[in-house]
CSV table of C-alpha atoms in Angstrom, one decimal:
chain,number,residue,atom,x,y,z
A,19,UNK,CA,-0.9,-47.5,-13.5
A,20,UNK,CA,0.6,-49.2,-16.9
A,21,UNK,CA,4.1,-49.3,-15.0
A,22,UNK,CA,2.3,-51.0,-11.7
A,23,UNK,CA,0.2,-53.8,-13.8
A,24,UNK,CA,3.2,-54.7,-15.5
A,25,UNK,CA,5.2,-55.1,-12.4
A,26,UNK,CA,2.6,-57.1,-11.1
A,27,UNK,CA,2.4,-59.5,-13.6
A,28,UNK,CA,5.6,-60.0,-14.6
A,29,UNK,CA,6.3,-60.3,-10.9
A,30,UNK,CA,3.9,-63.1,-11.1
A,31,UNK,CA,5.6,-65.1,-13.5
A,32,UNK,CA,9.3,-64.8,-12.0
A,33,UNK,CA,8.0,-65.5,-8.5
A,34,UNK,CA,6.2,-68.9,-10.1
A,35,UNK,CA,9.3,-69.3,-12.3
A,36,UNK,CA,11.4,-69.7,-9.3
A,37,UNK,CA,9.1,-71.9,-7.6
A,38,UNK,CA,8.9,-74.4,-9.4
A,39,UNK,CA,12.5,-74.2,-10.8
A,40,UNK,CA,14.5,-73.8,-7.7
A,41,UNK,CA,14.7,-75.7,-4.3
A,42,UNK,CA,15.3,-79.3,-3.7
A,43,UNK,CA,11.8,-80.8,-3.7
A,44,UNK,CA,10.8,-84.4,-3.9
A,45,UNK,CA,9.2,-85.1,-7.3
A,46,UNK,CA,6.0,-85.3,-5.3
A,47,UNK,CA,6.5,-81.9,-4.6
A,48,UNK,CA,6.8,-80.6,-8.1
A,49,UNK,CA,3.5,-82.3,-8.7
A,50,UNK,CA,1.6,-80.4,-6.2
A,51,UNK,CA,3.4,-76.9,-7.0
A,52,UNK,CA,2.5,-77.4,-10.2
A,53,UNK,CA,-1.2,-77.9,-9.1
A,54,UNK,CA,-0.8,-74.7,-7.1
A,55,UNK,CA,0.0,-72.6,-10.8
A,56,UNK,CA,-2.6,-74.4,-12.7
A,57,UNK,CA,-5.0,-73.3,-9.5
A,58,UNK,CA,-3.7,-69.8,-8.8
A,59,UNK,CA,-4.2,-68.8,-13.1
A,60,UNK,CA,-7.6,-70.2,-12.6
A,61,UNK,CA,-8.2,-67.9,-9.7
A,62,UNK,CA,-6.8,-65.0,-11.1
A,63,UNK,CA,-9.3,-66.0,-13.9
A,64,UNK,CA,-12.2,-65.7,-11.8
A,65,UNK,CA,-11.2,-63.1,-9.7
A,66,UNK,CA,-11.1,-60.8,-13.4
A,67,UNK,CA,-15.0,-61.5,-13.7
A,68,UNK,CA,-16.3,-62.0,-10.3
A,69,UNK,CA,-14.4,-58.3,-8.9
A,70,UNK,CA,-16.4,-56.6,-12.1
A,71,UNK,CA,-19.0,-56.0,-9.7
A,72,UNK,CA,-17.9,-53.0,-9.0
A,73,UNK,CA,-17.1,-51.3,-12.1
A,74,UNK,CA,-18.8,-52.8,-14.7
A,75,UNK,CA,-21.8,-54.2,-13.0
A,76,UNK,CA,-21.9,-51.0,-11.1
A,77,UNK,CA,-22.1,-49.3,-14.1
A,78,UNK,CA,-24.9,-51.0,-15.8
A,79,UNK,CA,-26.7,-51.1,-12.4
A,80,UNK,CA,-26.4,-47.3,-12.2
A,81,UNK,CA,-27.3,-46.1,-16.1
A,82,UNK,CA,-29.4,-49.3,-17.3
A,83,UNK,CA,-31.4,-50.8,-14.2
A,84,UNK,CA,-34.9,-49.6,-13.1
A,85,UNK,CA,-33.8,-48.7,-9.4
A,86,UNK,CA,-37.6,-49.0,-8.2
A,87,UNK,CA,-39.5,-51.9,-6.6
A,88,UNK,CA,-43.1,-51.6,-5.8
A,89,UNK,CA,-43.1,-48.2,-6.9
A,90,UNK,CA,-40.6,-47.2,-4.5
A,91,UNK,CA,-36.7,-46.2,-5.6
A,92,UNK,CA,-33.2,-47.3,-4.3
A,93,UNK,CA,-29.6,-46.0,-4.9
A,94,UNK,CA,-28.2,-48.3,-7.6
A,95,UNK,CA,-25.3,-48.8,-5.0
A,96,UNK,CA,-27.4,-51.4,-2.9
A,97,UNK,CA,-27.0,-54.0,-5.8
A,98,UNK,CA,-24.1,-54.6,-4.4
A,99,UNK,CA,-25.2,-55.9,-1.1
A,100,UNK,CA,-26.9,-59.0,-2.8
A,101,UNK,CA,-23.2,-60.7,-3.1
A,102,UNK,CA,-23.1,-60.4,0.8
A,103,UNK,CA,-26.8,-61.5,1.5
A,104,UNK,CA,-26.7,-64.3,-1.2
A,105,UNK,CA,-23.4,-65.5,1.3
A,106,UNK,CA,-25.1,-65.4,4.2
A,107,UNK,CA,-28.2,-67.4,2.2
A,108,UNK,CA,-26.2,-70.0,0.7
A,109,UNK,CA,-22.8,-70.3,2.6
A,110,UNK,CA,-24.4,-73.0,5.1
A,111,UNK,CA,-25.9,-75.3,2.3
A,112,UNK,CA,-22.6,-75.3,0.4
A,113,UNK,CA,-21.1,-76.2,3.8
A,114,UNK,CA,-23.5,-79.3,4.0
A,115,UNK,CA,-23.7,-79.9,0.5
A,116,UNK,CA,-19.6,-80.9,0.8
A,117,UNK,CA,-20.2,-82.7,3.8
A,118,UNK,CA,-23.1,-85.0,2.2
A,119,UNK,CA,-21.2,-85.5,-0.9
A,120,UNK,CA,-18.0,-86.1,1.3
A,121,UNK,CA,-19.8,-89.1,2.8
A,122,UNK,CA,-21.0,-91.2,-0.1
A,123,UNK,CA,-17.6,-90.3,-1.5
A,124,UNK,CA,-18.9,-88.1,-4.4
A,125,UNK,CA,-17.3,-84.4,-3.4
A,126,UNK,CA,-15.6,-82.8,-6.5
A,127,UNK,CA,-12.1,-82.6,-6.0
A,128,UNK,CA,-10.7,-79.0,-5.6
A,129,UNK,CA,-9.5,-78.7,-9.3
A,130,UNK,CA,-13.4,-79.8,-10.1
A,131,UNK,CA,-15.0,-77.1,-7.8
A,132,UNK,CA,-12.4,-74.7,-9.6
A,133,UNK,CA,-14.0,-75.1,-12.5
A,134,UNK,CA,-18.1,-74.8,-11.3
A,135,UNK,CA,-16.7,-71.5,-10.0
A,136,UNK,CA,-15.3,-70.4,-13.1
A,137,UNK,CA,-18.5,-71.6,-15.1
A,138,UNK,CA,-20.9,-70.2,-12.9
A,139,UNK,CA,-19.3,-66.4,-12.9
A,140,UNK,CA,-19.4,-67.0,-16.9
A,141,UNK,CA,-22.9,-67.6,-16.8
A,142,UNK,CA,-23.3,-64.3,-14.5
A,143,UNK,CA,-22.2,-62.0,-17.7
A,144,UNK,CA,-24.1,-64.0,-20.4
A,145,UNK,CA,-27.4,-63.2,-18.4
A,146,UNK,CA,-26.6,-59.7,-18.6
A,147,UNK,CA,-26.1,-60.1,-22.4
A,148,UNK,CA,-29.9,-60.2,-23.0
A,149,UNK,CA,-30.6,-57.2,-20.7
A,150,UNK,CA,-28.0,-55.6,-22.5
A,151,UNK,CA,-29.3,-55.8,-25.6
A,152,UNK,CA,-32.9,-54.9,-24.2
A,153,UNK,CA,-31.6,-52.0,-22.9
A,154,UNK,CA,-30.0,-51.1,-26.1
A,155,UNK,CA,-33.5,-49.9,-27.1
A,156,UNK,CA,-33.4,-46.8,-24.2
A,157,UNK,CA,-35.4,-49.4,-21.9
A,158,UNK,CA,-34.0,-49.5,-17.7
A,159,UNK,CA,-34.3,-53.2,-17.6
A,160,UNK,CA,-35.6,-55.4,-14.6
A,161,UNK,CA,-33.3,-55.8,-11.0
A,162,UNK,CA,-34.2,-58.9,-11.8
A,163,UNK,CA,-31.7,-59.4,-14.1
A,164,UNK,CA,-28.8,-58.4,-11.9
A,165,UNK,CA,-30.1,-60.4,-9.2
A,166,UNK,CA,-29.9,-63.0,-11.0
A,167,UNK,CA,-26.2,-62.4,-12.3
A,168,UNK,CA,-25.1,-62.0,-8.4
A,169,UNK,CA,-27.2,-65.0,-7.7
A,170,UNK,CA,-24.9,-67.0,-10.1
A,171,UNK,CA,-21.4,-65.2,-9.0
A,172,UNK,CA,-22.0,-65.8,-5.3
A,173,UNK,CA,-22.7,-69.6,-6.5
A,174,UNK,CA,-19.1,-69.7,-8.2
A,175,UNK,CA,-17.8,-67.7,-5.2
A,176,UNK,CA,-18.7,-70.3,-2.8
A,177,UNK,CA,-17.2,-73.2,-5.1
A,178,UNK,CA,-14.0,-71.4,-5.5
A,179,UNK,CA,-12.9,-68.9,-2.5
A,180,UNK,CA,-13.6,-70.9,0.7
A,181,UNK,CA,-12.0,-74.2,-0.6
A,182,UNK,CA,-8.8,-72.1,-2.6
A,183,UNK,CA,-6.9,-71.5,0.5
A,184,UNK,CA,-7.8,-75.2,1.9
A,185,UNK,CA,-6.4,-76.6,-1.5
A,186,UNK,CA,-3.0,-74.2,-1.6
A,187,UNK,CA,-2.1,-75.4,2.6
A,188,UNK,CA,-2.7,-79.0,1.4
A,189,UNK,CA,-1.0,-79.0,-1.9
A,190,UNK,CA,2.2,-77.1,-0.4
A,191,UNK,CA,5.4,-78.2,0.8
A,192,UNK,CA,5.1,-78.1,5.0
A,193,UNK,CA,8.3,-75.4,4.8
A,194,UNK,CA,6.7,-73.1,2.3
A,195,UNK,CA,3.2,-73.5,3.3
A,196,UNK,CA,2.9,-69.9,4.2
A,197,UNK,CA,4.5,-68.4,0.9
A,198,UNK,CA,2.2,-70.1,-0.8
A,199,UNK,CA,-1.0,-69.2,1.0
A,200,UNK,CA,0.3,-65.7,0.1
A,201,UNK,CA,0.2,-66.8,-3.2
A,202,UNK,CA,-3.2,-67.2,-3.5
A,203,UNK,CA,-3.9,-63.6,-2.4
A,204,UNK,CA,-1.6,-62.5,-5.2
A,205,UNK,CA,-4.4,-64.1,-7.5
A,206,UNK,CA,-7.0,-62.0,-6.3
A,207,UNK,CA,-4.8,-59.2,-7.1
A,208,UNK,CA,-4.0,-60.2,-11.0
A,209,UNK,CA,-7.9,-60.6,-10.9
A,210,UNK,CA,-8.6,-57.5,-10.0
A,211,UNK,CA,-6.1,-55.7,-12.1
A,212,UNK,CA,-7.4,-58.0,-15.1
A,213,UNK,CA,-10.4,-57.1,-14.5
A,214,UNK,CA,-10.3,-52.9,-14.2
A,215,UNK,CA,-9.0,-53.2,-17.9
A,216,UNK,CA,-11.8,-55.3,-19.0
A,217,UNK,CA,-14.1,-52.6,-17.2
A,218,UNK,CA,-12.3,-50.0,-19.5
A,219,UNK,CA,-14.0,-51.4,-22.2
A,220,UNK,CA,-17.2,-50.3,-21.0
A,221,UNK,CA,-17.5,-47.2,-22.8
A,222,UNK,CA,-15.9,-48.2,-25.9
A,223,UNK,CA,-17.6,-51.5,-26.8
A,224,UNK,CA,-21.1,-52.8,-27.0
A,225,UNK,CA,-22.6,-54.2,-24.0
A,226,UNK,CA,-23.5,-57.4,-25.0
A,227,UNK,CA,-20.3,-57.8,-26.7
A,228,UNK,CA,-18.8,-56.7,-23.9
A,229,UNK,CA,-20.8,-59.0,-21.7
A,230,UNK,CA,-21.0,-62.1,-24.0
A,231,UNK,CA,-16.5,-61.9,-24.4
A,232,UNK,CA,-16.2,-61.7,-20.7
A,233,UNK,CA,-19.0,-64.9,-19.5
A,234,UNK,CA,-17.8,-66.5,-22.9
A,235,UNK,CA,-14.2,-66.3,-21.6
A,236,UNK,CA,-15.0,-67.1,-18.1
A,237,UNK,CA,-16.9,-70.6,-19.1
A,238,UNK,CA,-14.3,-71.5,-22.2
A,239,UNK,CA,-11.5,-71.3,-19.6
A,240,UNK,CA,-13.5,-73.7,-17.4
A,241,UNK,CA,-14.1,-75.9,-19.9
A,242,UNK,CA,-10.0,-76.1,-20.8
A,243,UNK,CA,-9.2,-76.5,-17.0
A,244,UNK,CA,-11.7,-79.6,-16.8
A,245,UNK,CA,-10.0,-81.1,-19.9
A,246,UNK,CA,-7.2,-81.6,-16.6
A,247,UNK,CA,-8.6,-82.4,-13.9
A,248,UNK,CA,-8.2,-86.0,-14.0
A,249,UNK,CA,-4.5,-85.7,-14.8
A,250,UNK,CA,-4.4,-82.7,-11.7
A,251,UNK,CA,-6.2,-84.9,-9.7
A,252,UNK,CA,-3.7,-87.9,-9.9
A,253,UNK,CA,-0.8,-85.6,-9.4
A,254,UNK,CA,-2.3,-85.2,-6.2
A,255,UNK,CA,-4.0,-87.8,-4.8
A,256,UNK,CA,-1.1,-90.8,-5.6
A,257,UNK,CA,1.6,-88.4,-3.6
A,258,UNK,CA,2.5,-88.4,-0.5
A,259,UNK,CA,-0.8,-86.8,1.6
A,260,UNK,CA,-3.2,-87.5,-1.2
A,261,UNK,CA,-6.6,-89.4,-0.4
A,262,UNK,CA,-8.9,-91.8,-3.2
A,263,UNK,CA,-11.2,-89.3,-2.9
A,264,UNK,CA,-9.1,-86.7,-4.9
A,265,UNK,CA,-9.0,-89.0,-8.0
């Protein structure tokens, strides 16, 4: 497992080494594969939180969650149906929300929605640091709590994964367009590798420690990818392609 992750990332960084080294592309197309790293870290990013939900969130669904509602019990597993159900809920005013925002000429750029996803799945984990510390005391704490944390996740999901492949065919060059949507699968993975070690902290560390350094990270690297989304947004939007509503 050490010898895969390591392969993985280091894999990572050669491949984007090589992108943006090698080939003859314009200057324009620099700009916009360096968009495409800045994008794909801040994926991999959220993909290390949000894919918690089935180790780490499992966990404290499983050994710290009253499983009962009205007096009636339910496998701690079906917590993580509320990820799909808060999808179905919220997909179609996302989808409108863009669209209405799109026409006044007030939709975040991608690099923008980027970072609501990032902040959002950070606020997930710091809701669990209170019910963490309540059920420090021996007390199962209310579903409420993780309802509330999937609530917020699905919100970052649904600023981040529908609009990520969208950004990486835009931002590409035409003759690597596919490579690169391949590339932003490859995030997911880091994510998710990322995020099992973090899980491995479960046993070892506090919970809201725990909780608080993985929200506190999520939001922190949010806030530091906002510090450039003007510049990002510029890089993009006066190339070739790019529209006023980017800046």
């Amino acid at each position: 497992a050490d010898v895969a992750g390591v392969l993985l990332l280091a894999s990572t960084v050669v491949f984007f080494g090589w992108l943006l080294t090698s080939g003859d592309y314009s200057l324009p197309e620099r700009r916009r594969l360096v968009v495409v790293a800045v994008l794909f870290l801040a994926s991999a990013l959220f993909w290390s939180v949000f894919e918690q939900a089935g180790s780490t969130l499992n966990l404290f669904a499983d050994r710290s969650t009253n499983t009962q509602v009205f007096g009636r019990p339910f496998p701690s597993s079906w917590f993580q149906s509320l990820n799909s159900l808060f999808i179905f809920m919220l997909a179609p005013v996302f989808a409108w929300l863009w669209v209405k925002l799109a026409s006044r000429q007030q939709e975040p750029s991608s690099p923008a929605k980027f970072v609501f996803g990032l902040v959002f799945v950070g606020l997930g984990f710091l809701v669990l640091v209170v019910a963490a510390r309540l059920s420090e005391q021996g007390v199962q704490v209310s579903p409420l709590w993780l309802t509330a944390t999937y609530l917020l996740h699905t919100i970052g999901e649904l600023t981040i994964s529908p609009v990520g492949l969208s950004a990486m065919t835009r931002l590409a060059p035409s003759r690597i367009a596919g490579l690169v949507m391949g590339v932003w699968f490859l995030g997911t993975s880091v994510g998710n590798f990322i995020g099992g070690r973090a899980a491995g902290f479960y046993e070892s560390m506090a919970l809201p420690t725990l909780f608080g350094s993985v929200g506190g990270f999520a939001i922190v690297a949010g806030l530091v990818l906002w510090t450039f989304v003007g510049p990002l947004c510029r890089m993009t939007a006066s190339d070739e392609g790019g529209t006023d509503r980017e800046r």
